[in-house]
Amino acid sequence: MHVLPELGFAQFSLVYNTLSLAIAAMFASFAFFVMARSQVTAKYRPALVMSALVVGIAGYHYFRIFESWSDAYVLAESGMYVATGEPFNDAYRYVDWLLTVPLLVAELVAVLALPKSTRGSIMTRLIIATVLMIGTGYPGEIATDITTRAIWGAVSTVPFVYILYVLFVELSRAAANESGEVKTLLNNTRLLLFATWGFYPIAYLFPQLGIDGAWATVGLQVGYSIADIAAKCGYGVMIYAIARAKMEAAGESVDAAPAMRHA
Ligand SMILES: *C/C=C(C)/C=C/C=C(C)/C=C/C1=C(C)CCCC1(C)C
């Protein structure tokens, strides 16, 4: 576990409030994705279900991270927040990623509607790569010396680059086959994916960059939380928009579906 640095009021509160914001964002998104399911046709529903699972799992873990953060610090007479001795549990974040990152990948593969022949193999390769990326990132994250952190970080970057490469190629291919709004949305999703996923290794580097201990801890927690909100809630909304745009382009609508639903 990390040695928790002493924090000023603003530093402690910035993390506290960002974690609280993340909880709100995850639960609000959960409600949105559950309700949005009825706005898409059957073939896009699995993607919406996965979006809901991702933010539901993350909302629960953020709740635990938030509690762990509150328990790890106490306001001292000096006006500084000091460690209580109760460890701040970083494992919640990694367990969360271990579950949600493969789901995010599956979500994208589902909405891309790849041909059956390639879908299975792409999904398997990507899921193995996400597990390797997070599994090798964790020993680095909890390492107390900077060298061990750097080595595991570098190892974790290999599957990371592979994942981004595969998704880039597949998203570009899918965009090339589309036109109009669907094309724009696929290109924007590609951008969002790179901007948000690319932020994690940067946040991971904060302690490496010689940033002072307190700000490195704050930057890491705030950075991961903001990236999670964008990569889970924002990304889920993009996936929903792609599904809607594809329905529109294909002339499908939920209302016009045959009257199968009996009241
Ligand atoms: C919802 C959570 C998401 C999308 C998490 C993504 C996490 C990463 C892309 C993490 C990548 C890392 C590296 C590439 C190297 C250093 C260690 C990690 C695990 C932070």
PDB file of C-alpha atoms and ligand atoms in Angstrom:
ATOM      1  CA  MET A   1       0.000   0.000   0.000  1.00  0.00           C
ATOM      2  CA  HIS A   2       0.992   3.571  -0.582  1.00  0.00           C
ATOM      3  CA  VAL A   3       2.366   5.698   2.167  1.00  0.00           C
ATOM      4  CA  LEU A   4      -0.346   8.351   2.328  1.00  0.00           C
ATOM      5  CA  PRO A   5       1.078  11.873   2.207  1.00  0.00           C
ATOM      6  CA  GLU A   6      -0.209  14.647   4.443  1.00  0.00           C
ATOM      7  CA  LEU A   7      -2.788  16.711   2.551  1.00  0.00           C
ATOM      8  CA  GLY A   8      -4.030  20.276   2.793  1.00  0.00           C
ATOM      9  CA  PHE A   9      -7.753  20.948   3.127  1.00  0.00           C
ATOM     10  CA  ALA A  10      -8.151  21.729  -0.595  1.00  0.00           C
ATOM     11  CA  GLN A  11      -6.182  18.634  -1.639  1.00  0.00           C
ATOM     12  CA  PHE A  12      -8.186  16.275   0.550  1.00  0.00           C
ATOM     13  CA  SER A  13     -11.487  17.878  -0.484  1.00  0.00           C
ATOM     14  CA  LEU A  14     -10.689  17.788  -4.180  1.00  0.00           C
ATOM     15  CA  VAL A  15     -10.378  14.005  -4.065  1.00  0.00           C
ATOM     16  CA  TYR A  16     -13.358  13.650  -1.702  1.00  0.00           C
ATOM     17  CA  ASN A  17     -15.623  15.723  -3.949  1.00  0.00           C
ATOM     18  CA  THR A  18     -14.439  14.126  -7.169  1.00  0.00           C
ATOM     19  CA  LEU A  19     -15.146  10.651  -5.778  1.00  0.00           C
ATOM     20  CA  SER A  20     -18.582  11.869  -4.728  1.00  0.00           C
ATOM     21  CA  LEU A  21     -19.194  13.261  -8.222  1.00  0.00           C
ATOM     22  CA  ALA A  22     -18.173   9.930  -9.720  1.00  0.00           C
ATOM     23  CA  ILE A  23     -20.747   8.092  -7.573  1.00  0.00           C
ATOM     24  CA  ALA A  24     -23.488  10.487  -8.746  1.00  0.00           C
ATOM     25  CA  ALA A  25     -22.425  10.200 -12.396  1.00  0.00           C
ATOM     26  CA  MET A  26     -22.336   6.385 -12.289  1.00  0.00           C
ATOM     27  CA  PHE A  27     -25.762   5.985 -10.667  1.00  0.00           C
ATOM     28  CA  ALA A  28     -27.417   8.611 -12.885  1.00  0.00           C
ATOM     29  CA  SER A  29     -25.945   6.886 -15.950  1.00  0.00           C
ATOM     30  CA  PHE A  30     -27.194   3.545 -14.673  1.00  0.00           C
ATOM     31  CA  ALA A  31     -30.763   4.899 -14.583  1.00  0.00           C
ATOM     32  CA  PHE A  32     -30.306   6.403 -18.048  1.00  0.00           C
ATOM     33  CA  PHE A  33     -29.012   3.204 -19.680  1.00  0.00           C
ATOM     34  CA  VAL A  34     -31.726   1.063 -18.105  1.00  0.00           C
ATOM     35  CA  MET A  35     -34.424   3.397 -19.424  1.00  0.00           C
ATOM     36  CA  ALA A  36     -32.721   3.859 -22.807  1.00  0.00           C
ATOM     37  CA  ARG A  37     -32.994   0.119 -23.459  1.00  0.00           C
ATOM     38  CA  SER A  38     -36.585   0.572 -24.573  1.00  0.00           C
ATOM     39  CA  GLN A  39     -35.499   3.191 -27.115  1.00  0.00           C
ATOM     40  CA  VAL A  40     -33.437   0.773 -29.223  1.00  0.00           C
ATOM     41  CA  THR A  41     -34.280  -2.321 -31.231  1.00  0.00           C
ATOM     42  CA  ALA A  42     -33.440  -5.809 -29.924  1.00  0.00           C
ATOM     43  CA  LYS A  43     -30.041  -6.106 -31.575  1.00  0.00           C
ATOM     44  CA  TYR A  44     -28.685  -3.050 -29.761  1.00  0.00           C
ATOM     45  CA  ARG A  45     -30.059  -3.957 -26.346  1.00  0.00           C
ATOM     46  CA  PRO A  46     -27.072  -6.069 -25.243  1.00  0.00           C
ATOM     47  CA  ALA A  47     -24.860  -2.972 -25.683  1.00  0.00           C
ATOM     48  CA  LEU A  48     -27.183  -0.929 -23.437  1.00  0.00           C
ATOM     49  CA  VAL A  49     -27.290  -3.726 -20.855  1.00  0.00           C
ATOM     50  CA  MET A  50     -23.471  -3.774 -20.818  1.00  0.00           C
ATOM     51  CA  SER A  51     -23.361   0.015 -20.392  1.00  0.00           C
ATOM     52  CA  ALA A  52     -25.694  -0.296 -17.412  1.00  0.00           C
ATOM     53  CA  LEU A  53     -23.584  -3.095 -15.899  1.00  0.00           C
ATOM     54  CA  VAL A  54     -20.387  -1.066 -16.307  1.00  0.00           C
ATOM     55  CA  VAL A  55     -21.693   2.013 -14.490  1.00  0.00           C
ATOM     56  CA  GLY A  56     -23.520  -0.109 -11.899  1.00  0.00           C
ATOM     57  CA  ILE A  57     -20.304  -1.975 -11.027  1.00  0.00           C
ATOM     58  CA  ALA A  58     -18.313   1.269 -11.053  1.00  0.00           C
ATOM     59  CA  GLY A  59     -20.890   3.105  -8.924  1.00  0.00           C
ATOM     60  CA  TYR A  60     -20.621   0.408  -6.273  1.00  0.00           C
ATOM     61  CA  HIS A  61     -16.790   0.508  -6.316  1.00  0.00           C
ATOM     62  CA  TYR A  62     -16.725   4.307  -6.164  1.00  0.00           C
ATOM     63  CA  PHE A  63     -18.899   4.120  -3.097  1.00  0.00           C
ATOM     64  CA  ARG A  64     -16.316   1.798  -1.495  1.00  0.00           C
ATOM     65  CA  ILE A  65     -13.357   3.956  -2.658  1.00  0.00           C
ATOM     66  CA  PHE A  66     -15.083   7.020  -1.214  1.00  0.00           C
ATOM     67  CA  GLU A  67     -15.556   5.324   2.146  1.00  0.00           C
ATOM     68  CA  SER A  68     -11.983   4.072   2.125  1.00  0.00           C
ATOM     69  CA  TRP A  69     -10.723   7.607   1.377  1.00  0.00           C
ATOM     70  CA  SER A  70     -12.763   9.104   4.260  1.00  0.00           C
ATOM     71  CA  ASP A  71     -11.490   6.427   6.645  1.00  0.00           C
ATOM     72  CA  ALA A  72      -7.858   6.828   5.583  1.00  0.00           C
ATOM     73  CA  TYR A  73      -7.617  10.481   6.645  1.00  0.00           C
ATOM     74  CA  VAL A  74      -8.428  12.593   9.657  1.00  0.00           C
ATOM     75  CA  LEU A  75      -8.269  16.353  10.117  1.00  0.00           C
ATOM     76  CA  ALA A  76      -5.454  17.087  12.581  1.00  0.00           C
ATOM     77  CA  GLU A  77      -5.093  20.049  14.964  1.00  0.00           C
ATOM     78  CA  SER A  78      -2.592  21.517  12.501  1.00  0.00           C
ATOM     79  CA  GLY A  79      -5.406  21.970   9.953  1.00  0.00           C
ATOM     80  CA  MET A  80      -3.833  19.282   7.737  1.00  0.00           C
ATOM     81  CA  TYR A  81      -5.354  15.939   6.800  1.00  0.00           C
ATOM     82  CA  VAL A  82      -3.152  13.164   8.101  1.00  0.00           C
ATOM     83  CA  ALA A  83      -3.272   9.391   7.622  1.00  0.00           C
ATOM     84  CA  THR A  84      -5.293   7.537  10.251  1.00  0.00           C
ATOM     85  CA  GLY A  85      -3.332   4.349   9.671  1.00  0.00           C
ATOM     86  CA  GLU A  86      -6.328   2.740   8.009  1.00  0.00           C
ATOM     87  CA  PRO A  87      -5.007   1.840   4.525  1.00  0.00           C
ATOM     88  CA  PHE A  88      -6.538   3.448   1.451  1.00  0.00           C
ATOM     89  CA  ASN A  89      -7.642   0.512  -0.663  1.00  0.00           C
ATOM     90  CA  ASP A  90      -6.458   0.846  -4.266  1.00  0.00           C
ATOM     91  CA  ALA A  91      -7.619  -2.668  -5.057  1.00  0.00           C
ATOM     92  CA  TYR A  92     -11.263  -1.520  -5.474  1.00  0.00           C
ATOM     93  CA  ARG A  93     -10.226   0.469  -8.524  1.00  0.00           C
ATOM     94  CA  TYR A  94      -8.342  -2.402 -10.092  1.00  0.00           C
ATOM     95  CA  VAL A  95     -11.063  -4.956  -9.391  1.00  0.00           C
ATOM     96  CA  ASP A  96     -13.492  -2.485 -10.929  1.00  0.00           C
ATOM     97  CA  TRP A  97     -11.355  -2.153 -14.064  1.00  0.00           C
ATOM     98  CA  LEU A  98     -10.879  -5.896 -14.287  1.00  0.00           C
ATOM     99  CA  LEU A  99     -14.673  -6.239 -14.605  1.00  0.00           C
ATOM    100  CA  THR A 100     -15.604  -3.076 -16.481  1.00  0.00           C
ATOM    101  CA  VAL A 101     -12.844  -2.772 -19.095  1.00  0.00           C
ATOM    102  CA  PRO A 102     -13.646  -6.124 -20.795  1.00  0.00           C
ATOM    103  CA  LEU A 103     -17.330  -5.092 -20.708  1.00  0.00           C
ATOM    104  CA  LEU A 104     -16.522  -1.763 -22.365  1.00  0.00           C
ATOM    105  CA  VAL A 105     -14.653  -3.588 -25.105  1.00  0.00           C
ATOM    106  CA  ALA A 106     -17.522  -6.060 -25.541  1.00  0.00           C
ATOM    107  CA  GLU A 107     -19.964  -3.150 -25.699  1.00  0.00           C
ATOM    108  CA  LEU A 108     -18.109  -1.591 -28.582  1.00  0.00           C
ATOM    109  CA  VAL A 109     -17.772  -4.890 -30.432  1.00  0.00           C
ATOM    110  CA  ALA A 110     -21.531  -5.440 -29.933  1.00  0.00           C
ATOM    111  CA  VAL A 111     -22.519  -2.099 -31.400  1.00  0.00           C
ATOM    112  CA  LEU A 112     -20.072  -2.357 -34.302  1.00  0.00           C
ATOM    113  CA  ALA A 113     -22.034  -5.437 -35.388  1.00  0.00           C
ATOM    114  CA  LEU A 114     -18.920  -7.116 -36.810  1.00  0.00           C
ATOM    115  CA  PRO A 115     -19.367 -10.189 -38.992  1.00  0.00           C
ATOM    116  CA  LYS A 116     -19.837 -13.344 -36.898  1.00  0.00           C
ATOM    117  CA  SER A 117     -16.681 -14.904 -38.338  1.00  0.00           C
ATOM    118  CA  THR A 118     -14.343 -12.276 -36.869  1.00  0.00           C
ATOM    119  CA  ARG A 119     -16.335 -11.148 -33.839  1.00  0.00           C
ATOM    120  CA  GLY A 120     -15.474 -14.068 -31.557  1.00  0.00           C
ATOM    121  CA  SER A 121     -11.747 -13.974 -32.168  1.00  0.00           C
ATOM    122  CA  ILE A 122     -11.462 -10.176 -31.807  1.00  0.00           C
ATOM    123  CA  MET A 123     -13.442 -10.301 -28.577  1.00  0.00           C
ATOM    124  CA  THR A 124     -11.289 -13.115 -27.115  1.00  0.00           C
ATOM    125  CA  ARG A 125      -8.000 -11.403 -28.011  1.00  0.00           C
ATOM    126  CA  LEU A 126      -9.160  -8.080 -26.611  1.00  0.00           C
ATOM    127  CA  ILE A 127     -10.477  -9.523 -23.378  1.00  0.00           C
ATOM    128  CA  ILE A 128      -7.225 -11.415 -22.744  1.00  0.00           C
ATOM    129  CA  ALA A 129      -5.302  -8.195 -23.448  1.00  0.00           C
ATOM    130  CA  THR A 130      -7.422  -6.124 -21.019  1.00  0.00           C
ATOM    131  CA  VAL A 131      -6.909  -8.674 -18.239  1.00  0.00           C
ATOM    132  CA  LEU A 132      -3.139  -8.642 -18.872  1.00  0.00           C
ATOM    133  CA  MET A 133      -3.060  -4.833 -18.936  1.00  0.00           C
ATOM    134  CA  ILE A 134      -4.827  -4.445 -15.603  1.00  0.00           C
ATOM    135  CA  GLY A 135      -3.264  -7.486 -13.960  1.00  0.00           C
ATOM    136  CA  THR A 136       0.253  -6.215 -14.661  1.00  0.00           C
ATOM    137  CA  GLY A 137      -0.620  -2.584 -13.834  1.00  0.00           C
ATOM    138  CA  TYR A 138      -1.697  -3.451 -10.298  1.00  0.00           C
ATOM    139  CA  PRO A 139       1.674  -4.616  -8.869  1.00  0.00           C
ATOM    140  CA  GLY A 140       3.126  -1.348 -10.196  1.00  0.00           C
ATOM    141  CA  GLU A 141       0.343   0.731  -8.673  1.00  0.00           C
ATOM    142  CA  ILE A 142       0.898  -0.649  -5.181  1.00  0.00           C
ATOM    143  CA  ALA A 143       4.705  -0.709  -5.421  1.00  0.00           C
ATOM    144  CA  THR A 144       6.407   1.623  -2.981  1.00  0.00           C
ATOM    145  CA  ASP A 145       9.494   2.221  -5.111  1.00  0.00           C
ATOM    146  CA  ILE A 146       9.510   4.101  -8.366  1.00  0.00           C
ATOM    147  CA  THR A 147      11.569   1.525 -10.301  1.00  0.00           C
ATOM    148  CA  THR A 148       9.141  -1.341  -9.689  1.00  0.00           C
ATOM    149  CA  ARG A 149       6.323   1.027 -10.628  1.00  0.00           C
ATOM    150  CA  ALA A 150       8.059   1.929 -13.893  1.00  0.00           C
ATOM    151  CA  ILE A 151       8.745  -1.703 -14.854  1.00  0.00           C
ATOM    152  CA  TRP A 152       5.175  -2.937 -14.338  1.00  0.00           C
ATOM    153  CA  GLY A 153       3.853   0.220 -16.000  1.00  0.00           C
ATOM    154  CA  ALA A 154       5.941  -0.547 -19.082  1.00  0.00           C
ATOM    155  CA  VAL A 155       4.795  -4.197 -19.124  1.00  0.00           C
ATOM    156  CA  SER A 156       1.158  -3.093 -18.860  1.00  0.00           C
ATOM    157  CA  THR A 157       1.611  -0.678 -21.763  1.00  0.00           C
ATOM    158  CA  VAL A 158       2.251  -3.552 -24.206  1.00  0.00           C
ATOM    159  CA  PRO A 159      -1.301  -5.024 -24.084  1.00  0.00           C
ATOM    160  CA  PHE A 160      -2.622  -1.437 -23.831  1.00  0.00           C
ATOM    161  CA  VAL A 161      -1.060  -0.480 -27.177  1.00  0.00           C
ATOM    162  CA  TYR A 162      -2.339  -3.728 -28.684  1.00  0.00           C
ATOM    163  CA  ILE A 163      -5.935  -3.001 -27.529  1.00  0.00           C
ATOM    164  CA  LEU A 164      -5.871   0.530 -28.890  1.00  0.00           C
ATOM    165  CA  TYR A 165      -4.397  -0.694 -32.163  1.00  0.00           C
ATOM    166  CA  VAL A 166      -7.097  -3.332 -32.681  1.00  0.00           C
ATOM    167  CA  LEU A 167      -9.922  -0.961 -31.719  1.00  0.00           C
ATOM    168  CA  PHE A 168      -8.493   1.782 -33.930  1.00  0.00           C
ATOM    169  CA  VAL A 169      -8.373  -0.522 -36.938  1.00  0.00           C
ATOM    170  CA  GLU A 170     -11.859  -1.924 -36.305  1.00  0.00           C
ATOM    171  CA  LEU A 171     -13.441   1.465 -35.628  1.00  0.00           C
ATOM    172  CA  SER A 172     -11.850   2.949 -38.719  1.00  0.00           C
ATOM    173  CA  ARG A 173     -13.037   0.010 -40.810  1.00  0.00           C
ATOM    174  CA  ALA A 174     -16.570   0.299 -39.412  1.00  0.00           C
ATOM    175  CA  ALA A 175     -16.593   4.080 -40.033  1.00  0.00           C
ATOM    176  CA  ALA A 176     -15.428   3.560 -43.626  1.00  0.00           C
ATOM    177  CA  ASN A 177     -18.526   1.410 -44.270  1.00  0.00           C
ATOM    178  CA  GLU A 178     -20.917   4.004 -42.902  1.00  0.00           C
ATOM    179  CA  SER A 179     -21.949   7.467 -43.938  1.00  0.00           C
ATOM    180  CA  GLY A 180     -23.567  10.538 -42.447  1.00  0.00           C
ATOM    181  CA  GLU A 181     -24.213  10.662 -38.738  1.00  0.00           C
ATOM    182  CA  VAL A 182     -23.153   7.084 -37.971  1.00  0.00           C
ATOM    183  CA  LYS A 183     -19.743   7.763 -39.516  1.00  0.00           C
ATOM    184  CA  THR A 184     -19.304  10.949 -37.483  1.00  0.00           C
ATOM    185  CA  LEU A 185     -20.326   9.164 -34.288  1.00  0.00           C
ATOM    186  CA  LEU A 186     -17.922   6.287 -34.892  1.00  0.00           C
ATOM    187  CA  ASN A 187     -15.102   8.752 -35.477  1.00  0.00           C
ATOM    188  CA  ASN A 188     -16.023  10.653 -32.313  1.00  0.00           C
ATOM    189  CA  THR A 189     -16.125   7.428 -30.316  1.00  0.00           C
ATOM    190  CA  ARG A 190     -12.644   6.609 -31.574  1.00  0.00           C
ATOM    191  CA  LEU A 191     -11.495  10.030 -30.404  1.00  0.00           C
ATOM    192  CA  LEU A 192     -13.178   9.674 -27.002  1.00  0.00           C
ATOM    193  CA  LEU A 193     -11.663   6.234 -26.541  1.00  0.00           C
ATOM    194  CA  PHE A 194      -8.147   7.446 -27.257  1.00  0.00           C
ATOM    195  CA  ALA A 195      -8.441  10.626 -25.213  1.00  0.00           C
ATOM    196  CA  THR A 196      -9.878   8.878 -22.151  1.00  0.00           C
ATOM    197  CA  TRP A 197      -7.983   5.559 -22.186  1.00  0.00           C
ATOM    198  CA  GLY A 198      -4.776   7.397 -23.008  1.00  0.00           C
ATOM    199  CA  PHE A 199      -5.207   9.415 -19.829  1.00  0.00           C
ATOM    200  CA  TYR A 200      -4.817   6.414 -17.472  1.00  0.00           C
ATOM    201  CA  PRO A 201      -1.132   5.733 -18.161  1.00  0.00           C
ATOM    202  CA  ILE A 202      -0.491   9.492 -17.901  1.00  0.00           C
ATOM    203  CA  ALA A 203      -2.151   9.660 -14.464  1.00  0.00           C
ATOM    204  CA  TYR A 204      -0.170   6.547 -13.510  1.00  0.00           C
ATOM    205  CA  LEU A 205       3.006   8.466 -14.356  1.00  0.00           C
ATOM    206  CA  PHE A 206       2.280  11.381 -11.975  1.00  0.00           C
ATOM    207  CA  PRO A 207       4.314   9.877  -9.097  1.00  0.00           C
ATOM    208  CA  GLN A 208       7.085   9.225 -11.640  1.00  0.00           C
ATOM    209  CA  LEU A 209       7.241  12.778 -12.899  1.00  0.00           C
ATOM    210  CA  GLY A 210       8.740  14.124  -9.723  1.00  0.00           C
ATOM    211  CA  ILE A 211       5.462  15.788  -8.741  1.00  0.00           C
ATOM    212  CA  ASP A 212       5.411  16.311  -4.988  1.00  0.00           C
ATOM    213  CA  GLY A 213       3.874  13.404  -3.040  1.00  0.00           C
ATOM    214  CA  ALA A 214       0.647  15.137  -2.042  1.00  0.00           C
ATOM    215  CA  TRP A 215      -0.176  16.414  -5.532  1.00  0.00           C
ATOM    216  CA  ALA A 216       0.806  13.116  -7.128  1.00  0.00           C
ATOM    217  CA  THR A 217      -1.751  11.321  -4.926  1.00  0.00           C
ATOM    218  CA  VAL A 218      -4.426  13.940  -5.605  1.00  0.00           C
ATOM    219  CA  GLY A 219      -3.685  14.038  -9.344  1.00  0.00           C
ATOM    220  CA  LEU A 220      -3.818  10.265  -9.577  1.00  0.00           C
ATOM    221  CA  GLN A 221      -7.183   9.932  -7.809  1.00  0.00           C
ATOM    222  CA  VAL A 222      -8.809  12.893  -9.554  1.00  0.00           C
ATOM    223  CA  GLY A 223      -7.323  11.878 -12.923  1.00  0.00           C
ATOM    224  CA  TYR A 224      -8.545   8.279 -12.728  1.00  0.00           C
ATOM    225  CA  SER A 225     -11.995   9.412 -11.550  1.00  0.00           C
ATOM    226  CA  ILE A 226     -12.538  11.964 -14.328  1.00  0.00           C
ATOM    227  CA  ALA A 227     -11.231   9.487 -16.908  1.00  0.00           C
ATOM    228  CA  ASP A 228     -13.637   6.845 -15.529  1.00  0.00           C
ATOM    229  CA  ILE A 229     -16.615   9.204 -15.819  1.00  0.00           C
ATOM    230  CA  ALA A 230     -15.724   9.961 -19.447  1.00  0.00           C
ATOM    231  CA  ALA A 231     -14.785   6.375 -20.369  1.00  0.00           C
ATOM    232  CA  LYS A 232     -17.859   4.779 -18.763  1.00  0.00           C
ATOM    233  CA  CYS A 233     -20.728   7.305 -18.720  1.00  0.00           C
ATOM    234  CA  GLY A 234     -19.679   9.422 -21.713  1.00  0.00           C
ATOM    235  CA  TYR A 235     -18.731   6.395 -23.771  1.00  0.00           C
ATOM    236  CA  GLY A 236     -22.029   4.646 -22.945  1.00  0.00           C
ATOM    237  CA  VAL A 237     -23.945   7.686 -24.178  1.00  0.00           C
ATOM    238  CA  MET A 238     -21.925   7.599 -27.425  1.00  0.00           C
ATOM    239  CA  ILE A 239     -22.715   3.918 -27.892  1.00  0.00           C
ATOM    240  CA  TYR A 240     -26.409   4.704 -27.386  1.00  0.00           C
ATOM    241  CA  ALA A 241     -26.180   7.540 -29.941  1.00  0.00           C
ATOM    242  CA  ILE A 242     -24.531   5.177 -32.452  1.00  0.00           C
ATOM    243  CA  ALA A 243     -27.303   2.610 -31.969  1.00  0.00           C
ATOM    244  CA  ARG A 244     -29.968   5.292 -32.492  1.00  0.00           C
ATOM    245  CA  ALA A 245     -28.231   6.712 -35.570  1.00  0.00           C
ATOM    246  CA  LYS A 246     -27.849   3.220 -37.069  1.00  0.00           C
ATOM    247  CA  MET A 247     -31.552   2.564 -36.493  1.00  0.00           C
ATOM    248  CA  GLU A 248     -32.436   5.831 -38.158  1.00  0.00           C
ATOM    249  CA  ALA A 249     -30.175   5.114 -41.126  1.00  0.00           C
ATOM    250  CA  ALA A 250     -31.790   1.686 -41.511  1.00  0.00           C
ATOM    251  CA  GLY A 251     -35.292   3.139 -41.167  1.00  0.00           C
ATOM    252  CA  GLU A 252     -35.946   1.133 -37.997  1.00  0.00           C
ATOM    253  CA  SER A 253     -37.882   2.442 -35.052  1.00  0.00           C
ATOM    254  CA  VAL A 254     -39.043   0.982 -31.777  1.00  0.00           C
ATOM    255  CA  ASP A 255     -42.539   2.401 -32.168  1.00  0.00           C
ATOM    256  CA  ALA A 256     -42.988   0.930 -35.627  1.00  0.00           C
ATOM    257  CA  ALA A 257     -41.967  -2.526 -34.416  1.00  0.00           C
ATOM    258  CA  PRO A 258     -44.762  -5.043 -35.011  1.00  0.00           C
ATOM    259  CA  ALA A 259     -47.372  -4.847 -32.277  1.00  0.00           C
ATOM    260  CA  MET A 260     -45.864  -7.702 -30.297  1.00  0.00           C
ATOM    261  CA  ARG A 261     -46.100  -5.994 -26.955  1.00  0.00           C
ATOM    262  CA  HIS A 262     -49.406  -6.677 -25.321  1.00  0.00           C
ATOM    263  CA  ALA A 263     -50.307  -4.066 -22.771  1.00  0.00           C
TER     264      ALA A 263
HETATM  265  C1  LIG B   1     -13.462   2.274 -16.793  1.00  0.00           C
HETATM  266  C2  LIG B   1     -12.083   2.040 -16.701  1.00  0.00           C
HETATM  267  C3  LIG B   1     -11.180   2.090 -17.742  1.00  0.00           C
HETATM  268  C4  LIG B   1     -11.587   2.404 -19.144  1.00  0.00           C
HETATM  269  C5  LIG B   1      -9.816   1.847 -17.405  1.00  0.00           C
HETATM  270  C6  LIG B   1      -8.785   1.839 -18.260  1.00  0.00           C
HETATM  271  C7  LIG B   1      -7.484   1.639 -17.766  1.00  0.00           C
HETATM  272  C8  LIG B   1      -6.330   1.708 -18.504  1.00  0.00           C
HETATM  273  C9  LIG B   1      -6.329   1.974 -19.960  1.00  0.00           C
HETATM  274  C10 LIG B   1      -5.094   1.510 -17.778  1.00  0.00           C
HETATM  275  C11 LIG B   1      -3.865   1.476 -18.304  1.00  0.00           C
HETATM  276  C12 LIG B   1      -2.581   1.348 -17.599  1.00  0.00           C
HETATM  277  C13 LIG B   1      -1.431   1.394 -18.393  1.00  0.00           C
HETATM  278  C14 LIG B   1      -1.500   1.443 -19.889  1.00  0.00           C
HETATM  279  C15 LIG B   1      -0.051   1.385 -17.829  1.00  0.00           C
HETATM  280  C16 LIG B   1      -0.011   1.702 -16.367  1.00  0.00           C
HETATM  281  C17 LIG B   1      -1.026   0.934 -15.612  1.00  0.00           C
HETATM  282  C18 LIG B   1      -2.463   1.197 -16.073  1.00  0.00           C
HETATM  283  C19 LIG B   1      -3.244   0.001 -15.575  1.00  0.00           C
HETATM  284  C20 LIG B   1      -2.961   2.462 -15.363  1.00  0.00           C
END
